[in-house]
PDB file of C-alpha atoms and ligand atoms in Angstrom:
ATOM      1  CA  MET A  24      88.833  82.500  86.409  1.00 48.00           C
ATOM      2  CA  ARG A  25      87.012  79.990  83.234  1.00 49.00           C
ATOM      3  CA  LEU A  26      83.915  81.748  83.392  1.00 50.00           C
ATOM      4  CA  ARG A  27      81.156  79.425  81.963  1.00 58.00           C
ATOM      5  CA  ASN A  28      77.615  81.730  81.331  1.00 63.00           C
ATOM      6  CA  ILE A  29      75.184  80.482  83.865  1.00 66.00           C
ATOM      7  CA  LYS A  30      72.142  81.025  83.490  1.00 67.00           C
ATOM      8  CA  ASN A  31      70.034  83.995  85.010  1.00 84.00           C
ATOM      9  CA  ALA A  32      73.604  85.842  86.532  1.00 89.00           C
ATOM     10  CA  LYS A  33      71.515  89.486  86.160  1.00 88.00           C
ATOM     11  CA  GLU A  34      68.614  88.060  88.001  1.00 88.00           C
ATOM     12  CA  ILE A  35      70.857  86.454  91.052  1.00 92.00           C
ATOM     13  CA  ILE A  36      72.485  89.196  91.906  1.00 93.00           C
ATOM     14  CA  ASN A  37      69.394  92.148  91.198  1.00 90.00           C
ATOM     15  CA  ASN A  38      68.301  89.606  93.489  1.00 91.00           C
ATOM     16  CA  TYR A  39      71.144  89.952  96.413  1.00 94.00           C
ATOM     17  CA  ASP A  40      70.677  93.609  98.495  1.00 93.00           C
ATOM     18  CA  ASN A  41      73.906  93.455  99.323  1.00 96.00           C
ATOM     19  CA  TYR A  42      75.239  93.745  95.045  1.00 97.00           C
ATOM     20  CA  ILE A  43      75.863  97.050  94.498  1.00 97.00           C
ATOM     21  CA  ASN A  44      74.499  98.000  91.316  1.00 95.00           C
ATOM     22  CA  ASN A  45      75.075 102.302  90.247  1.00 96.00           C
ATOM     23  CA  PRO A  46      78.943 101.786  91.784  1.00 98.00           C
ATOM     24  CA  GLU A  47      80.177 104.779  90.787  1.00 98.00           C
ATOM     25  CA  ASP A  48      77.626 107.464  92.524  1.00 98.00           C
ATOM     26  CA  TYR A  49      78.992 105.928  95.543  1.00 98.00           C
ATOM     27  CA  LYS A  50      82.434 107.564  94.843  1.00 98.00           C
ATOM     28  CA  GLY A  51      83.746 109.039  98.311  1.00 98.00           C
ATOM     29  CA  LYS A  52      80.570 108.098 100.723  1.00 98.00           C
ATOM     30  CA  TRP A  53      80.997 104.271 100.724  1.00 98.00           C
ATOM     31  CA  ASN A  54      80.851 104.875 104.250  1.00 98.00           C
ATOM     32  CA  LYS A  55      77.871 105.961 104.701  1.00 98.00           C
ATOM     33  CA  VAL A  56      76.708 102.710 101.863  1.00 98.00           C
ATOM     34  CA  PHE A  57      78.295 101.066 105.884  1.00 98.00           C
ATOM     35  CA  ASN A  58      76.587 103.747 108.329  1.00 98.00           C
ATOM     36  CA  ASN A  59      79.476 103.336 110.144  1.00 98.00           C
ATOM     37  CA  ASN A  60      83.525 105.161 109.237  1.00 97.00           C
ATOM     38  CA  ASN A  61      85.065 101.604 110.126  1.00 98.00           C
ATOM     39  CA  PRO A  62      88.047 101.349 107.104  1.00 98.00           C
ATOM     40  CA  ILE A  63      87.274  99.490 103.738  1.00 98.00           C
ATOM     41  CA  TYR A  64      89.139  96.372 102.578  1.00 98.00           C
ATOM     42  CA  ILE A  65      88.197  95.205  99.551  1.00 98.00           C
ATOM     43  CA  GLU A  66      89.232  92.260  96.754  1.00 98.00           C
ATOM     44  CA  ILE A  67      90.281  92.937  93.091  1.00 98.00           C
ATOM     45  CA  GLY A  68      88.907  90.093  91.597  1.00 98.00           C
ATOM     46  CA  MET A  69      87.736  88.041  94.125  1.00 98.00           C
ATOM     47  CA  GLY A  70      86.651  85.109  92.281  1.00 98.00           C
ATOM     48  CA  LYS A  71      83.458  82.675  93.866  1.00 97.00           C
ATOM     49  CA  GLY A  72      83.791  84.870  97.300  1.00 98.00           C
ATOM     50  CA  LYS A  73      85.040  83.108  99.761  1.00 98.00           C
ATOM     51  CA  PHE A  74      88.978  84.706 100.854  1.00 98.00           C
ATOM     52  CA  ILE A  75      85.861  87.815 101.081  1.00 98.00           C
ATOM     53  CA  LYS A  76      83.228  86.477 103.292  1.00 98.00           C
ATOM     54  CA  GLU A  77      84.996  84.925 105.754  1.00 98.00           C
ATOM     55  CA  ASN A  78      86.640  87.768 106.196  1.00 98.00           C
ATOM     56  CA  ALA A  79      83.477  89.783 106.348  1.00 98.00           C
ATOM     57  CA  LEU A  80      81.834  87.285 109.141  1.00 98.00           C
ATOM     58  CA  LYS A  81      85.162  87.282 111.393  1.00 97.00           C
ATOM     59  CA  ASN A  82      85.903  90.552 110.642  1.00 98.00           C
ATOM     60  CA  SER A  83      82.392  92.719 111.501  1.00 98.00           C
ATOM     61  CA  ASN A  84      84.471  96.053 112.591  1.00 98.00           C
ATOM     62  CA  ILE A  85      85.365  95.914 109.307  1.00 98.00           C
ATOM     63  CA  ASN A  86      84.447  96.773 106.007  1.00 98.00           C
ATOM     64  CA  TYR A  87      84.849  94.849 103.180  1.00 98.00           C
ATOM     65  CA  ILE A  88      84.465  94.823  98.951  1.00 98.00           C
ATOM     66  CA  GLY A  89      84.687  92.267  96.951  1.00 98.00           C
ATOM     67  CA  ILE A  90      84.946  92.878  94.024  1.00 98.00           C
ATOM     68  CA  ASP A  91      85.061  90.711  90.049  1.00 98.00           C
ATOM     69  CA  ARG A  92      84.424  92.149  86.716  1.00 97.00           C
ATOM     70  CA  TYR A  93      82.270  89.772  85.105  1.00 95.00           C
ATOM     71  CA  ASP A  94      78.486  88.940  85.857  1.00 94.00           C
ATOM     72  CA  ALA A  95      78.341  85.218  86.163  1.00 94.00           C
ATOM     73  CA  ILE A  96      81.677  84.711  88.040  1.00 95.00           C
ATOM     74  CA  VAL A  97      79.345  87.752  89.933  1.00 96.00           C
ATOM     75  CA  ALA A  98      76.487  86.068  90.304  1.00 95.00           C
ATOM     76  CA  LYS A  99      78.637  82.718  91.067  1.00 95.00           C
ATOM     77  CA  ALA A 100      79.851  84.368  94.361  1.00 96.00           C
ATOM     78  CA  ILE A 101      76.289  85.906  95.623  1.00 96.00           C
ATOM     79  CA  LYS A 102      75.211  82.037  95.319  1.00 93.00           C
ATOM     80  CA  ASN A 103      76.949  81.266  98.152  1.00 85.00           C
ATOM     81  CA  MET A 104      76.614  84.972  99.998  1.00 94.00           C
ATOM     82  CA  PRO A 105      74.667  85.272 102.622  1.00 94.00           C
ATOM     83  CA  LYS A 106      73.401  89.069 103.560  1.00 95.00           C
ATOM     84  CA  ILE A 107      76.542  90.127 105.418  1.00 97.00           C
ATOM     85  CA  ASP A 108      76.480  94.507 106.841  1.00 97.00           C
ATOM     86  CA  ASN A 109      80.031  94.517 106.652  1.00 98.00           C
ATOM     87  CA  LEU A 110      79.852  93.072 103.348  1.00 98.00           C
ATOM     88  CA  ARG A 111      78.303  94.341  99.574  1.00 98.00           C
ATOM     89  CA  ILE A 112      79.408  93.516  96.735  1.00 98.00           C
ATOM     90  CA  ILE A 113      79.962  94.640  92.894  1.00 98.00           C
ATOM     91  CA  ARG A 114      81.135  94.849  89.610  1.00 97.00           C
ATOM     92  CA  ILE A 115      84.031  96.008  86.968  1.00 98.00           C
ATOM     93  CA  ASP A 116      86.776  96.708  85.866  1.00 98.00           C
ATOM     94  CA  ALA A 117      89.961  97.079  87.997  1.00 98.00           C
ATOM     95  CA  ASN A 118      90.545  99.503  85.025  1.00 98.00           C
ATOM     96  CA  ASP A 119      87.723 101.956  86.265  1.00 98.00           C
ATOM     97  CA  ILE A 120      88.980 101.677  90.259  1.00 98.00           C
ATOM     98  CA  GLU A 121      89.405 105.529  89.996  1.00 98.00           C
ATOM     99  CA  LYS A 122      85.801 106.168  89.002  1.00 98.00           C
ATOM    100  CA  VAL A 123      84.591 103.803  91.773  1.00 98.00           C
ATOM    101  CA  PHE A 124      86.790 104.402  94.825  1.00 98.00           C
ATOM    102  CA  ASP A 125      87.630 108.290  96.177  1.00 98.00           C
ATOM    103  CA  ASN A 126      90.978 107.869  99.038  1.00 97.00           C
ATOM    104  CA  GLU A 127      88.539 105.857 101.120  1.00 98.00           C
ATOM    105  CA  ILE A 128      90.495 102.725 100.484  1.00 98.00           C
ATOM    106  CA  SER A 129      92.051 101.386 103.532  1.00 98.00           C
ATOM    107  CA  LEU A 130      93.203  97.691 101.790  1.00 98.00           C
ATOM    108  CA  ILE A 131      93.836  95.608  98.846  1.00 98.00           C
ATOM    109  CA  PHE A 132      93.409  92.252  98.595  1.00 98.00           C
ATOM    110  CA  LEU A 133      95.054  90.608  95.203  1.00 98.00           C
ATOM    111  CA  ASN A 134      94.182  87.018  95.700  1.00 98.00           C
ATOM    112  CA  PHE A 135      95.414  84.686  92.499  1.00 98.00           C
ATOM    113  CA  SER A 136      94.990  87.924  90.147  1.00 98.00           C
ATOM    114  CA  ASP A 137      95.649  86.512  86.421  1.00 98.00           C
ATOM    115  CA  PRO A 138      99.355  86.434  86.180  1.00 98.00           C
ATOM    116  CA  TRP A 139      99.176  86.962  82.268  1.00 98.00           C
ATOM    117  CA  PRO A 140     102.631  85.820  81.221  1.00 97.00           C
ATOM    118  CA  LYS A 141     103.455  87.188  78.341  1.00 97.00           C
ATOM    119  CA  ASP A 142     105.249  90.344  78.240  1.00 96.00           C
ATOM    120  CA  ARG A 143     103.422  92.305  75.888  1.00 97.00           C
ATOM    121  CA  HIS A 144     100.355  91.179  77.758  1.00 97.00           C
ATOM    122  CA  GLU A 145     102.879  92.969  81.184  1.00 97.00           C
ATOM    123  CA  LYS A 146      99.835  96.438  81.357  1.00 98.00           C
ATOM    124  CA  ARG A 147      96.856  93.949  82.216  1.00 98.00           C
ATOM    125  CA  ARG A 148      98.679  92.492  85.727  1.00 98.00           C
ATOM    126  CA  LEU A 149      97.140  94.231  89.139  1.00 98.00           C
ATOM    127  CA  THR A 150     100.352  94.846  89.934  1.00 98.00           C
ATOM    128  CA  ASP A 151     101.615  96.689  86.956  1.00 98.00           C
ATOM    129  CA  THR A 152     102.648 100.571  87.375  1.00 98.00           C
ATOM    130  CA  ASN A 153      99.623 101.396  85.157  1.00 98.00           C
ATOM    131  CA  PHE A 154      97.208 100.373  88.452  1.00 98.00           C
ATOM    132  CA  LEU A 155      99.004 100.949  90.771  1.00 98.00           C
ATOM    133  CA  ILE A 156      99.332 105.075  89.774  1.00 98.00           C
ATOM    134  CA  LYS A 157      95.324 104.437  89.684  1.00 98.00           C
ATOM    135  CA  TYR A 158      95.693 103.036  93.128  1.00 98.00           C
ATOM    136  CA  ASP A 159      97.056 106.155  95.242  1.00 97.00           C
ATOM    137  CA  ASN A 160      93.637 107.910  94.379  1.00 97.00           C
ATOM    138  CA  ILE A 161      91.592 105.112  95.683  1.00 98.00           C
ATOM    139  CA  PHE A 162      94.242 105.191  99.462  1.00 98.00           C
ATOM    140  CA  LYS A 163      92.817 106.462 102.291  1.00 97.00           C
ATOM    141  CA  ASN A 164      95.705 107.651 104.003  1.00 92.00           C
ATOM    142  CA  ASN A 165      98.568 104.024 103.459  1.00 96.00           C
ATOM    143  CA  ASN A 166      98.995 102.278 100.159  1.00 98.00           C
ATOM    144  CA  LYS A 167      98.797  99.004 101.340  1.00 98.00           C
ATOM    145  CA  ILE A 168      98.459  95.695  99.727  1.00 98.00           C
ATOM    146  CA  ILE A 169      98.473  92.295 100.039  1.00 98.00           C
ATOM    147  CA  LEU A 170      99.106  89.686  97.938  1.00 98.00           C
ATOM    148  CA  LYS A 171      99.097  85.784  97.783  1.00 98.00           C
ATOM    149  CA  THR A 172      99.701  84.171  94.562  1.00 98.00           C
ATOM    150  CA  ASP A 173     101.185  80.673  93.702  1.00 98.00           C
ATOM    151  CA  ASN A 174     102.907  81.861  90.098  1.00 98.00           C
ATOM    152  CA  ARG A 175     106.109  82.396  90.773  1.00 98.00           C
ATOM    153  CA  ASN A 176     107.094  85.121  88.446  1.00 98.00           C
ATOM    154  CA  LEU A 177     103.515  86.455  89.088  1.00 98.00           C
ATOM    155  CA  PHE A 178     104.669  87.857  92.886  1.00 98.00           C
ATOM    156  CA  GLU A 179     109.053  88.014  91.606  1.00 98.00           C
ATOM    157  CA  TYR A 180     106.568  90.688  89.408  1.00 98.00           C
ATOM    158  CA  SER A 181     105.294  92.066  91.581  1.00 98.00           C
ATOM    159  CA  ILE A 182     107.579  92.483  93.944  1.00 98.00           C
ATOM    160  CA  ILE A 183     109.416  94.773  92.198  1.00 98.00           C
ATOM    161  CA  SER A 184     106.556  96.601  90.089  1.00 98.00           C
ATOM    162  CA  LEU A 185     105.777  97.471  93.883  1.00 98.00           C
ATOM    163  CA  SER A 186     109.243  98.645  94.759  1.00 98.00           C
ATOM    164  CA  LYS A 187     110.395 100.516  92.447  1.00 98.00           C
ATOM    165  CA  TYR A 188     107.188 102.508  92.785  1.00 98.00           C
ATOM    166  CA  GLY A 189     107.512 103.261  96.856  1.00 97.00           C
ATOM    167  CA  TYR A 190     106.032 100.009  98.545  1.00 98.00           C
ATOM    168  CA  ILE A 191     107.960  98.594 101.175  1.00 98.00           C
ATOM    169  CA  ILE A 192     107.505  95.001 101.378  1.00 98.00           C
ATOM    170  CA  ASN A 193     107.071  94.560 105.563  1.00 97.00           C
ATOM    171  CA  ASN A 194     106.447  90.802 105.505  1.00 96.00           C
ATOM    172  CA  ILE A 195     106.839  87.742 102.378  1.00 96.00           C
ATOM    173  CA  SER A 196     106.289  83.476 102.820  1.00 95.00           C
ATOM    174  CA  LEU A 197     107.638  81.575  99.646  1.00 96.00           C
ATOM    175  CA  ASP A 198     105.225  78.427 101.958  1.00 94.00           C
ATOM    176  CA  LEU A 199     102.828  80.278 103.263  1.00 94.00           C
ATOM    177  CA  HIS A 200     101.020  76.337 104.630  1.00 91.00           C
ATOM    178  CA  ASN A 201     104.756  75.819 105.570  1.00 87.00           C
ATOM    179  CA  LYS A 202     103.518  77.589 108.882  1.00 72.00           C
ATOM    180  CA  VAL A 203     100.938  76.648 111.596  1.00 68.00           C
ATOM    181  CA  ASP A 204      99.013  78.984 111.814  1.00 66.00           C
ATOM    182  CA  LYS A 205      95.566  78.403 111.595  1.00 69.00           C
ATOM    183  CA  ASP A 206      93.719  81.575 111.376  1.00 81.00           C
ATOM    184  CA  ILE A 207      95.220  81.678 107.254  1.00 93.00           C
ATOM    185  CA  ILE A 208      91.152  82.485 105.011  1.00 97.00           C
ATOM    186  CA  THR A 209      91.964  80.845 102.281  1.00 97.00           C
ATOM    187  CA  THR A 210      91.122  81.369  98.160  1.00 97.00           C
ATOM    188  CA  GLU A 211      88.907  78.224  96.708  1.00 97.00           C
ATOM    189  CA  TYR A 212      92.066  78.644  93.976  1.00 98.00           C
ATOM    190  CA  GLU A 213      93.999  78.019  96.684  1.00 97.00           C
ATOM    191  CA  GLU A 214      92.768  75.612  97.634  1.00 96.00           C
ATOM    192  CA  LYS A 215      92.955  73.707  94.571  1.00 97.00           C
ATOM    193  CA  PHE A 216      96.714  75.147  94.402  1.00 96.00           C
ATOM    194  CA  MET A 217      97.524  73.747  97.219  1.00 94.00           C
ATOM    195  CA  LYS A 218      95.526  70.311  96.651  1.00 94.00           C
ATOM    196  CA  ASN A 219      98.133  70.071  93.803  1.00 95.00           C
ATOM    197  CA  GLY A 220     100.809  70.647  96.355  1.00 94.00           C
ATOM    198  CA  ASN A 221     101.978  74.312  94.489  1.00 95.00           C
ATOM    199  CA  LEU A 222     103.896  77.010  96.982  1.00 96.00           C
ATOM    200  CA  ILE A 223     101.947  79.133  97.790  1.00 96.00           C
ATOM    201  CA  TYR A 224     103.564  82.879  97.875  1.00 97.00           C
ATOM    202  CA  LYS A 225     102.278  86.455  99.891  1.00 97.00           C
ATOM    203  CA  LEU A 226     103.317  89.648 100.668  1.00 98.00           C
ATOM    204  CA  GLU A 227     102.191  92.783 102.768  1.00 98.00           C
ATOM    205  CA  CYS A 228     103.379  96.097 101.249  1.00 98.00           C
ATOM    206  CA  GLU A 229     103.057  99.837 102.316  1.00 98.00           C
ATOM    207  CA  LYS A 230     103.767 103.343 101.156  1.00 98.00           C
ATOM    208  CA  LYS A 231     102.939 105.836 103.476  1.00 94.00           C
ATOM    209  CA  ASN A 232     101.552 109.405 101.601  1.00 82.00           C
ATOM    210  CA  ILE A 233     102.282 112.065 104.345  1.00 68.00           C
TER     211      ILE A 233
HETATM  212  N1  SAH B 307      90.435  85.665  94.712  1.00 77.87           N
HETATM  213  C1  SAH B 307      89.695  84.790  93.575  1.00 77.87           C
HETATM  214  C2  SAH B 307      90.096  84.107  92.125  1.00 77.87           C
HETATM  215  C3  SAH B 307      90.944  84.004  91.469  1.00 77.87           C
HETATM  216  S1  SAH B 307      90.948  84.117  89.722  1.00 77.87           S
HETATM  217  C4  SAH B 307      90.716  83.434  94.140  1.00 77.87           C
HETATM  218  O1  SAH B 307      91.670  83.063  94.834  1.00 77.87           O
HETATM  219  O2  SAH B 307      90.358  82.193  94.499  1.00 77.87           O
HETATM  220  C5  SAH B 307      91.314  85.580  89.725  1.00 77.87           C
HETATM  221  C6  SAH B 307      89.887  86.629  89.314  1.00 77.87           C
HETATM  222  O3  SAH B 307      89.654  88.130  89.294  1.00 77.87           O
HETATM  223  C7  SAH B 307      89.210  86.134  88.405  1.00 77.87           C
HETATM  224  O4  SAH B 307      87.604  85.222  88.829  1.00 77.87           O
HETATM  225  C8  SAH B 307      88.737  87.225  87.137  1.00 77.87           C
HETATM  226  O5  SAH B 307      87.814  87.600  86.658  1.00 77.87           O
HETATM  227  C9  SAH B 307      89.362  88.429  87.853  1.00 77.87           C
HETATM  228  N2  SAH B 307      89.959  89.781  86.784  1.00 77.87           N
HETATM  229  C10 SAH B 307      90.982  89.212  87.020  1.00 77.87           C
HETATM  230  N3  SAH B 307      91.235  90.927  85.816  1.00 77.87           N
HETATM  231  C11 SAH B 307      89.981  91.143  86.601  1.00 77.87           C
HETATM  232  C12 SAH B 307      90.757  93.524  86.481  1.00 77.87           C
HETATM  233  N4  SAH B 307      90.119  93.434  85.542  1.00 77.87           N
HETATM  234  N5  SAH B 307      89.245  93.699  87.207  1.00 77.87           N
HETATM  235  C13 SAH B 307      88.154  92.173  87.893  1.00 77.87           C
HETATM  236  N6  SAH B 307      88.355  91.507  88.423  1.00 77.87           N
HETATM  237  C14 SAH B 307      89.082  90.734  87.394  1.00 77.87           C
END
């Protein structure tokens, strides 16, 4: 996502009640933040936040945490965000995910993650093994990841990386919007790519830990 400094990003962020400024303090205790024991789903790289917001509004019995790494992007997301009880927003780099969560996440969404096409940037892809190792420590029981992208190379790479690491692919779509499914919650990028006529790929995968 293009990074533009927006005016008063810090101010917008800090004025939003459901922004958590010191997420490390809640490691292992996010259920206390939400004040219930409902499952916690996170989106790493939420961008402007449409997807996580609509999910939270639709499923009040699930807790959601939207994550992005830049103040300017988080501020943009928050600008469109009502205060929703089952939604929190944090700004961290996915590299630090283990500092913030400990065996408490039920599902990770990766939507239109940066593809990092060059081989030498492989380690930056959010489905690279070095991230999968970190995710192991944040999941509660079984690991569950749902990924959407229009980037065929990232999709192929992710299938291989996840499979090698022990994930079972439960569901796959090579043209998500070809199906008559009115329940699909789209992201900003997804809307843009669909308008361009790009195919949208999706996979759901799981790794059992017991
Ligand atoms: N999910 C949104 C945005 C996709 S763009 C959508 O589909 O519309 C990818 C987003 O991931 C960007 O906002 C970028 O800032 C964020 N991102 C990329 N690498 C990240 C990382 N290592 N940690 C946290 N966020 C990251």
